[in-house]
């Protein structure tokens, strides 16, 4: 069964500092991987997705993620944190080769940005 | 374009009462998902539909929960009878492209 593990339920960074949110996946077949963001009192929004094309994926709001098969990782990064980045971030995996299966989400990582 | 619309946004009810949550997906999307979010369990998939047909309801906690999608523009999630442990935020999401989900703002349910 496919799954994702997000390391760290809470990450705190200073404004302007590097953001690194970790995600490791488990899948028996090549996965499709996603990062979603949830702002307070809102639903989740898609940040970026990896679907076996380029291993470095760029998303919205300056975020990017790199797929590393050897490490089974899909970490999310942003060079310089902004106060508006404070939110909860979810990594998700889908095994689309098996057909129309829904996403499996990680537990989420809450990002705090300190002024 | 309007996004996924959920109602009610907030619902407070007493144990034993029936609760109906509603969802209008984005027009043209052919998949619809119901998720539940709690602090303890995170985001859980309850059920999903493809082309209005329920595909997998293995995430529905028990027989008290039921979901329907009578047409492409409307779905309901019903809890009868409700219990305090059902308190959570319930999200509806729709999708056209696999993996690209559009979420509603959620329905926050409190069962006293």
mmCIF file of C-alpha atoms in Angstrom:
data_model
loop_
_atom_site.group_PDB
_atom_site.id
_atom_site.type_symbol
_atom_site.label_atom_id
_atom_site.label_comp_id
_atom_site.label_asym_id
_atom_site.label_seq_id
_atom_site.Cartn_x
_atom_site.Cartn_y
_atom_site.Cartn_z
ATOM 1 C CA UNK A 1 0.000 0.000 0.000
ATOM 2 C CA UNK A 2 1.199 3.467 -0.760
ATOM 3 C CA UNK A 3 1.813 5.985 2.014
ATOM 4 C CA UNK A 4 3.666 9.177 2.844
ATOM 5 C CA UNK A 5 5.445 10.198 6.014
ATOM 6 C CA UNK A 6 5.992 13.826 6.850
ATOM 7 C CA UNK A 7 8.861 14.371 9.240
ATOM 8 C CA UNK A 8 8.029 16.999 11.812
ATOM 9 C CA UNK A 9 4.515 18.037 12.677
ATOM 10 C CA UNK A 10 5.639 21.609 13.249
ATOM 11 C CA UNK A 11 8.426 23.623 11.634
ATOM 12 C CA UNK A 12 9.302 27.168 12.621
ATOM 13 C CA UNK A 13 11.493 29.469 10.514
ATOM 14 C CA UNK A 14 12.414 33.128 10.532
ATOM 15 C CA UNK A 15 11.120 35.403 7.816
ATOM 16 C CA UNK A 16 13.606 35.301 4.911
ATOM 17 C CA UNK A 17 15.047 31.939 5.916
ATOM 18 C CA UNK A 18 14.991 28.721 3.927
ATOM 19 C CA UNK A 19 11.882 26.583 4.229
ATOM 20 C CA UNK A 20 12.386 22.797 4.133
ATOM 21 C CA UNK A 21 9.452 20.454 4.728
ATOM 22 C CA UNK A 22 10.235 16.772 4.520
ATOM 23 C CA UNK A 23 8.192 14.011 2.915
ATOM 24 C CA UNK A 24 9.106 10.386 2.314
ATOM 25 C CA UNK A 25 6.906 8.050 0.335
ATOM 26 C CA UNK A 26 6.303 4.353 0.117
ATOM 27 C CA UNK A 27 4.943 2.903 -3.087
ATOM 28 C CA UNK A 28 5.350 -0.371 -4.912
ATOM 29 C CA UNK A 29 5.157 1.340 -8.300
ATOM 30 C CA UNK A 30 6.329 4.733 -9.542
ATOM 31 C CA UNK A 31 4.304 7.236 -7.585
ATOM 32 C CA UNK A 32 2.638 10.475 -8.435
ATOM 33 C CA UNK A 33 3.387 12.932 -5.627
ATOM 34 C CA UNK A 34 1.731 16.146 -4.559
ATOM 35 C CA UNK A 35 2.068 18.971 -2.063
ATOM 36 C CA UNK A 36 -1.027 20.764 -0.831
ATOM 37 C CA UNK A 37 -1.306 23.812 1.452
ATOM 38 C CA UNK A 38 -4.096 24.622 3.903
ATOM 39 C CA UNK A 39 -4.523 28.138 5.259
ATOM 40 C CA UNK A 40 -6.556 28.587 8.464
ATOM 41 C CA UNK A 41 -10.248 27.845 8.079
ATOM 42 C CA UNK A 42 -9.865 26.937 4.434
ATOM 43 C CA UNK A 43 -9.719 23.814 2.317
ATOM 44 C CA UNK A 44 -6.534 22.426 0.811
ATOM 45 C CA UNK A 45 -5.008 23.916 -2.336
ATOM 46 C CA UNK A 46 -2.620 22.223 -4.741
ATOM 47 C CA UNK A 47 0.919 23.653 -4.535
ATOM 48 C CA UNK A 48 2.700 21.392 -7.003
ATOM 49 C CA UNK A 49 2.769 17.873 -8.398
ATOM 50 C CA UNK A 50 5.269 15.321 -9.688
ATOM 51 C CA UNK A 51 4.062 13.007 -12.435
ATOM 52 C CA UNK A 52 7.296 11.381 -13.672
ATOM 53 C CA UNK A 53 8.450 14.228 -15.892
ATOM 54 C CA UNK A 54 11.143 16.555 -14.492
ATOM 55 C CA UNK A 55 12.362 15.566 -11.030
ATOM 56 C CA UNK A 56 12.489 19.201 -9.895
ATOM 57 C CA UNK A 57 8.990 20.573 -9.800
ATOM 58 C CA UNK A 58 8.108 24.226 -9.408
ATOM 59 C CA UNK A 59 4.848 25.293 -7.845
ATOM 60 C CA UNK A 60 3.000 28.376 -6.833
ATOM 61 C CA UNK A 61 4.242 31.028 -4.385
ATOM 62 C CA UNK A 62 7.909 30.237 -5.025
ATOM 63 C CA UNK A 63 7.810 26.667 -3.700
ATOM 64 C CA UNK A 64 9.524 23.750 -5.369
ATOM 65 C CA UNK A 65 10.087 20.084 -4.643
ATOM 66 C CA UNK A 66 12.569 17.519 -5.849
ATOM 67 C CA UNK A 67 11.750 13.869 -6.447
ATOM 68 C CA UNK A 68 14.597 11.612 -5.334
ATOM 69 C CA UNK A 69 13.908 7.985 -6.076
ATOM 70 C CA UNK A 70 17.039 6.729 -4.304
ATOM 71 C CA UNK A 71 15.909 8.416 -1.097
ATOM 72 C CA UNK A 72 12.158 7.893 -1.672
ATOM 73 C CA UNK A 73 11.760 11.559 -0.844
ATOM 74 C CA UNK A 74 9.827 14.539 -2.154
ATOM 75 C CA UNK A 75 10.871 17.432 0.096
ATOM 76 C CA UNK A 76 9.306 20.869 -0.309
ATOM 77 C CA UNK A 77 11.531 23.955 -0.264
ATOM 78 C CA UNK A 78 11.343 27.699 -0.602
ATOM 79 C CA UNK A 79 14.480 29.867 -0.549
ATOM 80 C CA UNK A 80 13.022 32.701 1.510
ATOM 81 C CA UNK A 81 10.057 32.393 3.848
ATOM 82 C CA UNK A 82 7.376 35.029 3.933
ATOM 83 C CA UNK A 83 4.874 35.639 6.698
ATOM 84 C CA UNK A 84 2.084 34.641 4.326
ATOM 85 C CA UNK A 85 3.587 31.134 4.019
ATOM 86 C CA UNK A 86 2.389 30.267 7.522
ATOM 87 C CA UNK A 87 -0.005 27.377 6.960
ATOM 88 C CA UNK A 88 -0.288 23.601 7.127
ATOM 89 C CA UNK A 89 1.364 21.635 4.343
ATOM 90 C CA UNK A 90 0.375 18.150 3.246
ATOM 91 C CA UNK A 91 2.298 15.699 1.133
ATOM 92 C CA UNK A 92 0.202 13.184 -0.814
ATOM 93 C CA UNK A 93 0.755 10.161 -3.038
ATOM 94 C CA UNK A 94 -1.334 8.529 -5.716
ATOM 95 C CA UNK A 95 -0.689 5.334 -7.570
ATOM 96 C CA UNK A 96 -2.310 6.311 -10.827
ATOM 97 C CA UNK A 97 -0.894 3.334 -12.694
ATOM 98 C CA UNK A 98 -3.380 1.196 -10.790
ATOM 99 C CA UNK A 99 -6.245 3.259 -12.060
ATOM 100 C CA UNK A 100 -8.322 5.971 -10.568
ATOM 101 C CA UNK A 101 -7.276 5.805 -6.931
ATOM 102 C CA UNK A 102 -7.608 8.785 -4.628
ATOM 103 C CA UNK A 103 -4.798 10.585 -2.880
ATOM 104 C CA UNK A 104 -3.329 9.353 0.370
ATOM 105 C CA UNK A 105 -2.316 12.332 2.507
ATOM 106 C CA UNK A 106 0.363 12.616 5.145
ATOM 107 C CA UNK A 107 -0.383 13.939 8.637
ATOM 108 C CA UNK A 108 0.665 17.438 7.703
ATOM 109 C CA UNK A 109 3.378 19.871 8.822
ATOM 110 C CA UNK A 110 2.449 23.185 10.336
ATOM 111 C CA UNK A 111 4.793 25.953 9.216
ATOM 112 C CA UNK A 112 5.221 28.986 11.435
ATOM 113 C CA UNK A 113 7.101 32.050 10.185
ATOM 114 C CA UNK A 114 8.639 34.338 12.771
ATOM 115 C CA UNK A 115 9.150 38.019 12.037
ATOM 116 C CA UNK B 1 -15.705 30.254 -11.826
ATOM 117 C CA UNK B 2 -17.179 29.196 -8.532
ATOM 118 C CA UNK B 3 -15.191 26.669 -6.585
ATOM 119 C CA UNK B 4 -16.515 23.722 -4.630
ATOM 120 C CA UNK B 5 -19.382 24.907 -2.488
ATOM 121 C CA UNK B 6 -20.188 23.273 0.819
ATOM 122 C CA UNK B 7 -23.008 23.912 3.235
ATOM 123 C CA UNK B 8 -23.451 24.479 6.040
ATOM 124 C CA UNK B 9 -20.103 25.999 7.018
ATOM 125 C CA UNK B 10 -20.832 25.362 10.673
ATOM 126 C CA UNK B 11 -23.235 22.946 12.300
ATOM 127 C CA UNK B 12 -23.818 22.419 15.997
ATOM 128 C CA UNK B 13 -26.171 19.638 16.908
ATOM 129 C CA UNK B 14 -27.001 17.330 19.764
ATOM 130 C CA UNK B 15 -26.104 13.687 19.954
ATOM 131 C CA UNK B 16 -28.651 11.520 18.205
ATOM 132 C CA UNK B 17 -29.715 14.111 15.671
ATOM 133 C CA UNK B 18 -29.431 13.654 11.918
ATOM 134 C CA UNK B 19 -26.828 15.748 10.116
ATOM 135 C CA UNK B 20 -26.764 16.369 6.372
ATOM 136 C CA UNK B 21 -23.781 18.019 4.724
ATOM 137 C CA UNK B 22 -24.040 19.218 1.154
ATOM 138 C CA UNK B 23 -21.580 19.717 -1.659
ATOM 139 C CA UNK B 24 -21.723 21.262 -5.107
ATOM 140 C CA UNK B 25 -18.635 20.283 -7.113
ATOM 141 C CA UNK B 26 -17.011 22.340 -9.826
ATOM 142 C CA UNK B 27 -18.945 22.054 -13.074
ATOM 143 C CA UNK B 28 -17.361 19.533 -15.430
ATOM 144 C CA UNK B 29 -15.427 17.648 -12.762
ATOM 145 C CA UNK B 30 -16.117 13.930 -12.814
ATOM 146 C CA UNK B 31 -14.731 12.813 -9.441
ATOM 147 C CA UNK B 32 -15.940 13.804 -6.001
ATOM 148 C CA UNK B 33 -14.367 13.025 -2.644
ATOM 149 C CA UNK B 34 -15.512 13.358 0.948
ATOM 150 C CA UNK B 35 -12.746 13.764 3.548
ATOM 151 C CA UNK B 36 -12.871 14.201 7.316
ATOM 152 C CA UNK B 37 -10.208 16.150 9.205
ATOM 153 C CA UNK B 38 -9.500 15.918 12.932
ATOM 154 C CA UNK B 39 -6.496 16.772 15.039
ATOM 155 C CA UNK B 40 -6.054 13.184 16.112
ATOM 156 C CA UNK B 41 -6.514 11.359 12.816
ATOM 157 C CA UNK B 42 -5.591 14.000 10.253
ATOM 158 C CA UNK B 43 -7.233 13.897 6.840
ATOM 159 C CA UNK B 44 -9.232 10.728 6.179
ATOM 160 C CA UNK B 45 -10.923 9.747 2.934
ATOM 161 C CA UNK B 46 -14.486 8.685 3.617
ATOM 162 C CA UNK B 47 -15.840 7.933 0.150
ATOM 163 C CA UNK B 48 -15.338 8.927 -3.459
ATOM 164 C CA UNK B 49 -17.423 8.934 -6.605
ATOM 165 C CA UNK B 50 -16.506 8.750 -10.276
ATOM 166 C CA UNK B 51 -19.191 9.907 -12.692
ATOM 167 C CA UNK B 52 -21.714 9.925 -9.819
ATOM 168 C CA UNK B 53 -21.015 6.272 -8.963
ATOM 169 C CA UNK B 54 -19.599 5.394 -5.529
ATOM 170 C CA UNK B 55 -16.271 3.660 -6.053
ATOM 171 C CA UNK B 56 -14.893 3.100 -2.579
ATOM 172 C CA UNK B 57 -16.692 3.709 0.697
ATOM 173 C CA UNK B 58 -14.333 1.686 2.856
ATOM 174 C CA UNK B 59 -13.416 4.825 4.762
ATOM 175 C CA UNK B 60 -16.942 5.428 6.008
ATOM 176 C CA UNK B 61 -16.673 4.822 9.755
ATOM 177 C CA UNK B 62 -19.858 2.833 10.221
ATOM 178 C CA UNK B 63 -23.407 2.394 9.071
ATOM 179 C CA UNK B 64 -24.403 5.701 10.602
ATOM 180 C CA UNK B 65 -22.670 7.395 7.681
ATOM 181 C CA UNK B 66 -24.081 7.448 4.161
ATOM 182 C CA UNK B 67 -23.301 9.452 1.034
ATOM 183 C CA UNK B 68 -25.159 10.013 -2.195
ATOM 184 C CA UNK B 69 -24.510 11.722 -5.481
ATOM 185 C CA UNK B 70 -27.818 11.870 -7.343
ATOM 186 C CA UNK B 71 -26.363 13.937 -10.177
ATOM 187 C CA UNK B 72 -23.124 15.518 -11.328
ATOM 188 C CA UNK B 73 -23.744 18.774 -9.476
ATOM 189 C CA UNK B 74 -24.741 17.636 -6.001
ATOM 190 C CA UNK B 75 -23.668 15.286 -3.242
ATOM 191 C CA UNK B 76 -24.677 14.753 0.363
ATOM 192 C CA UNK B 77 -23.045 13.168 3.376
ATOM 193 C CA UNK B 78 -25.490 12.108 6.067
ATOM 194 C CA UNK B 79 -24.833 11.048 9.640
ATOM 195 C CA UNK B 80 -27.705 9.437 11.486
ATOM 196 C CA UNK B 81 -27.626 9.310 14.444
ATOM 197 C CA UNK B 82 -24.760 11.673 15.167
ATOM 198 C CA UNK B 83 -22.336 11.136 18.060
ATOM 199 C CA UNK B 84 -19.812 13.457 19.748
ATOM 200 C CA UNK B 85 -16.909 11.543 18.153
ATOM 201 C CA UNK B 86 -18.215 12.624 14.741
ATOM 202 C CA UNK B 87 -17.157 16.198 15.514
ATOM 203 C CA UNK B 88 -14.715 17.201 12.790
ATOM 204 C CA UNK B 89 -14.316 19.311 9.683
ATOM 205 C CA UNK B 90 -15.774 17.571 6.654
ATOM 206 C CA UNK B 91 -14.348 18.486 3.274
ATOM 207 C CA UNK B 92 -15.724 17.864 -0.154
ATOM 208 C CA UNK B 93 -13.343 17.961 -3.110
ATOM 209 C CA UNK B 94 -13.823 17.532 -6.824
ATOM 210 C CA UNK B 95 -11.418 16.664 -9.571
ATOM 211 C CA UNK B 96 -11.118 16.325 -13.333
ATOM 212 C CA UNK B 97 -7.414 15.579 -13.589
ATOM 213 C CA UNK B 98 -6.288 12.684 -11.405
ATOM 214 C CA UNK B 99 -4.595 13.935 -8.257
ATOM 215 C CA UNK B 100 -5.573 17.562 -8.735
ATOM 216 C CA UNK B 101 -8.249 18.061 -6.131
ATOM 217 C CA UNK B 102 -10.187 21.260 -5.548
ATOM 218 C CA UNK B 103 -11.432 21.470 -1.988
ATOM 219 C CA UNK B 104 -14.385 23.312 -0.545
ATOM 220 C CA UNK B 105 -13.985 25.415 2.577
ATOM 221 C CA UNK B 106 -15.323 22.605 4.735
ATOM 222 C CA UNK B 107 -18.220 22.037 7.082
ATOM 223 C CA UNK B 108 -17.278 22.211 10.749
ATOM 224 C CA UNK B 109 -19.503 19.817 12.700
ATOM 225 C CA UNK B 110 -19.834 19.901 16.467
ATOM 226 C CA UNK B 111 -21.937 17.205 18.120
ATOM 227 C CA UNK B 112 -22.736 17.920 21.746
#
